[in-house]
């Protein structure tokens, strides 16, 4: 929705100026806010979660982490909150204040410009609401700031909105795998011509840069995940949950590194296994002692007509592998934050494919970058 802070994990030394230039500045533009506000799946999930569960907001104190345009703070006030603190790290806070005033809730909503880790509130809150989810849930690391807010400012009986989250992966088929390989081959052919012409016409041999250029382009075309809105019929096997998060109890250490052993059975007949699709869902359940009257789900799973701006992350495998219905895959999934930029992710899939008879089909290990 917006941005709240540097999202820095414990003991990470991240320059805030660099972090702002690389990440936060994007959220200071209205065009970016408009993209998120135009996502109907996202908007309706939060709207319904708030207004179908007014008992969580009426007469309560609310903290909106990364308020962005301020819409969640405005809805919280309209649902009956007695006070809403709307924290935003960028100059978007100025626009949020204007919208709060325009919508007549300035007596309830206080917009605070600053990072969540640095600001101080005058009181504890009953509800923390935030749209913190990035691509494949955890890209951007904004959840760190939500956890910081929870640990500092949430009352012992307080509620998190959303309350739970899950990450999913599934085997997919996609024509993109062929196109990306074609694009990579063309790029390398172009480099070869460039090296020849530079030496012929200018007398400089660029050949010693071929290996680093190859590594760079291979990472870009063949090892970096892609944003895509998959159609459900592109999912060729049973999806599996790789991580479940309880936002009331999770810690930063719980999400610094993820590891899961999963399996999936191929459900499509005689098709190509082209890689994996990854997505997430979040739920608004309240808490055990104070549950939601109407539980709401926001899902970014492949859909025919309910795509979101998050889409899915697609991890393409080249060459693709021919599989049949009933084939089984066992996958060891590992995800870590990038050492160069804590907001980006690195993912590894170690996969073993077996035919329905139990005969080994193929094994592979592949690393991807979510950038």
Coordinates of C-alpha atoms in Angstrom, one line a residue, residues 39-243:
X39 CA -6.4 -3.8 -8.2
X40 CA -10.0 -4.8 -7.4
X41 CA -9.1 -8.2 -5.8
X42 CA -6.8 -6.3 -3.4
X43 CA -9.2 -3.5 -2.7
X44 CA -12.3 -5.6 -2.2
X45 CA -10.5 -8.0 0.2
X46 CA -9.4 -5.2 2.5
X47 CA -12.7 -3.3 2.2
X48 CA -14.7 -6.4 3.1
X49 CA -12.3 -7.4 5.8
X50 CA -12.8 -4.0 7.5
X51 CA -16.5 -3.3 6.9
X52 CA -17.7 -6.9 7.5
X53 CA -15.7 -7.0 10.8
X54 CA -16.5 -3.6 12.2
X55 CA -16.4 -5.0 15.7
X56 CA -12.6 -5.0 15.4
X57 CA -12.6 -1.3 14.6
X58 CA -15.5 0.4 16.3
X59 CA -14.1 2.5 19.2
X60 CA -10.6 1.1 18.7
X61 CA -7.1 2.5 18.1
X62 CA -5.6 1.5 14.8
X63 CA -2.1 1.6 13.3
X64 CA -1.7 1.6 9.5
X65 CA 1.8 0.6 8.6
X66 CA 2.9 2.0 5.3
X67 CA -0.3 3.9 4.7
X68 CA 0.5 5.1 1.2
X69 CA -2.5 7.0 -0.1
X70 CA -4.1 6.5 3.3
X71 CA -7.1 4.5 2.1
X72 CA -6.9 1.8 4.8
X73 CA -6.7 4.5 7.4
X74 CA -9.7 6.2 6.0
X75 CA -11.7 3.0 5.9
X76 CA -10.7 2.2 9.5
X77 CA -12.0 5.6 10.5
X78 CA -15.2 5.1 8.5
X79 CA -15.7 1.7 10.2
X80 CA -15.7 3.5 13.6
X81 CA -12.2 3.6 14.9
X82 CA -11.7 6.3 17.5
X83 CA -8.1 7.0 16.5
X84 CA -5.9 5.9 13.5
X85 CA -2.2 6.4 13.2
X86 CA -1.2 6.3 9.6
X87 CA 2.6 5.9 9.2
X88 CA 4.3 6.5 5.8
X89 CA 8.0 6.8 5.1
X90 CA 7.7 8.8 1.9
X91 CA 6.3 12.2 0.8
X92 CA 3.2 10.3 -0.2
X93 CA 2.2 11.2 3.4
X94 CA 1.4 14.7 2.2
X95 CA -1.2 13.3 -0.3
X96 CA -2.5 11.0 2.4
X97 CA -3.2 14.0 4.7
X98 CA -5.0 15.7 1.8
X99 CA -7.2 12.6 1.2
X100 CA -7.9 12.3 4.9
X101 CA -9.1 15.9 5.1
X102 CA -11.1 15.6 1.8
X103 CA -12.9 12.6 3.2
X104 CA -13.7 14.3 6.5
X105 CA -11.8 12.0 8.9
X106 CA -9.0 14.3 9.9
X107 CA -10.3 14.3 13.5
X108 CA -9.6 10.6 13.6
X109 CA -6.7 9.9 11.3
X110 CA -3.2 11.3 12.1
X111 CA -0.7 10.8 9.3
X112 CA 2.9 10.5 10.5
X113 CA 5.7 10.8 8.0
X114 CA 8.6 8.6 9.1
X115 CA 9.9 5.1 9.3
X116 CA 8.1 2.6 11.5
X117 CA 11.3 1.8 13.4
X118 CA 11.9 5.5 14.2
X119 CA 8.6 7.0 15.0
X120 CA 7.0 7.0 18.5
X121 CA 3.3 6.7 19.2
X122 CA 1.6 8.2 22.3
X123 CA -0.2 4.9 23.0
X124 CA -0.6 1.2 22.2
X125 CA -3.0 0.2 19.5
X126 CA -5.8 -2.4 19.3
X127 CA -5.3 -3.2 15.6
X128 CA -2.4 -3.1 13.1
X129 CA -3.4 -3.1 9.5
X130 CA -1.0 -3.1 6.6
X131 CA -0.8 -4.1 3.0
X132 CA 2.8 -5.3 3.3
X133 CA 2.9 -8.1 0.7
X134 CA 5.4 -8.0 -2.1
X135 CA 5.9 -10.3 -5.1
X136 CA 5.8 -13.9 -3.9
X137 CA 4.8 -12.5 -0.5
X138 CA 8.2 -11.6 0.9
X139 CA 10.0 -9.6 -1.8
X140 CA 10.6 -6.1 -0.4
X141 CA 10.9 -7.3 3.2
X142 CA 8.2 -4.8 4.4
X143 CA 6.8 -7.5 6.7
X144 CA 9.9 -6.8 8.9
X145 CA 8.5 -3.3 9.7
X146 CA 5.0 -4.7 10.4
X147 CA 6.6 -7.1 13.0
X148 CA 8.5 -4.2 14.5
X149 CA 5.3 -2.3 14.8
X150 CA 3.6 -5.3 16.4
X151 CA 6.3 -5.8 19.0
X152 CA 6.4 -2.2 19.9
X153 CA 2.8 -1.0 19.7
X154 CA 0.2 -3.7 19.7
X155 CA -1.8 -4.3 22.8
X156 CA -1.5 -7.9 24.2
X157 CA -5.0 -8.7 23.0
X158 CA -4.5 -6.8 19.7
X159 CA -5.4 -8.0 16.2
X160 CA -3.3 -8.1 13.0
X161 CA -4.9 -7.3 9.6
X162 CA -4.2 -9.6 7.8
X163 CA -3.7 -12.3 10.4
X164 CA -2.2 -15.1 8.4
X165 CA -0.4 -15.7 5.1
X166 CA 0.7 -18.7 3.0
X167 CA 3.1 -19.1 0.1
X168 CA 2.4 -21.6 -2.7
X169 CA 4.3 -23.3 -5.6
X170 CA 3.1 -25.5 -8.3
X171 CA 4.6 -27.0 -11.5
X172 CA 3.5 -25.1 -14.7
X173 CA 3.7 -25.1 -18.5
X174 CA 4.5 -21.9 -20.3
X175 CA 5.6 -20.8 -23.8
X176 CA 7.7 -18.2 -22.1
X177 CA 10.5 -20.7 -21.5
X178 CA 11.1 -20.9 -25.3
X179 CA 10.9 -17.2 -25.8
X180 CA 13.4 -16.4 -23.1
X181 CA 15.8 -18.9 -24.6
X182 CA 15.4 -17.3 -28.0
X183 CA 16.0 -13.9 -26.5
X184 CA 19.1 -15.1 -24.7
X185 CA 20.5 -16.7 -27.9
X186 CA 19.9 -13.6 -29.9
X187 CA 21.6 -11.5 -27.3
X188 CA 24.7 -13.8 -27.4
X189 CA 24.8 -13.7 -31.2
X190 CA 24.7 -9.9 -31.1
X191 CA 27.6 -9.9 -28.6
X192 CA 29.6 -12.1 -30.9
X193 CA 29.1 -9.7 -33.8
X194 CA 29.9 -6.8 -31.5
X195 CA 33.2 -8.4 -30.5
X196 CA 34.1 -9.1 -34.1
X197 CA 33.2 -5.7 -35.4
X198 CA 35.0 -3.9 -32.5
X199 CA 38.2 -5.7 -33.3
X200 CA 37.9 -5.3 -37.1
X201 CA 36.9 -1.6 -37.1
X202 CA 38.5 -0.2 -34.0
X203 CA 41.4 -2.5 -33.2
X204 CA 40.2 -3.4 -29.7
X205 CA 39.7 -7.1 -28.7
X206 CA 36.6 -7.3 -26.4
X207 CA 36.7 -11.1 -26.2
X208 CA 38.0 -11.2 -22.6
X209 CA 34.6 -9.8 -21.5
X210 CA 32.6 -12.6 -23.2
X211 CA 32.4 -14.7 -20.0
X212 CA 31.2 -12.0 -17.6
X213 CA 28.8 -10.8 -20.3
X214 CA 27.5 -14.4 -20.7
X215 CA 27.0 -14.8 -17.0
X216 CA 25.2 -11.5 -16.8
X217 CA 22.8 -12.3 -19.6
X218 CA 22.2 -15.9 -18.5
X219 CA 21.2 -14.6 -15.1
X220 CA 18.9 -12.0 -16.7
X221 CA 17.2 -14.3 -19.3
X222 CA 17.4 -17.7 -17.8
X223 CA 17.9 -17.4 -14.0
X224 CA 15.6 -14.5 -13.0
X225 CA 12.0 -15.1 -12.1
X226 CA 9.3 -13.4 -14.2
X227 CA 6.1 -11.6 -13.3
X228 CA 3.2 -13.3 -15.0
X229 CA -0.6 -13.7 -14.7
X230 CA -0.9 -17.4 -15.2
X231 CA -4.1 -19.1 -16.5
X232 CA -5.3 -21.9 -14.2
X233 CA -4.8 -24.4 -17.1
X234 CA -1.1 -23.6 -17.0
X235 CA -0.8 -25.3 -13.6
X236 CA 0.0 -28.9 -14.4
X237 CA 0.3 -30.3 -10.9
X238 CA -1.1 -30.1 -7.4
X239 CA 0.0 -26.8 -5.7
X240 CA 1.8 -27.1 -2.4
X241 CA 2.2 -24.7 0.6
X242 CA 5.8 -23.9 1.3
X243 CA 5.3 -21.5 4.2

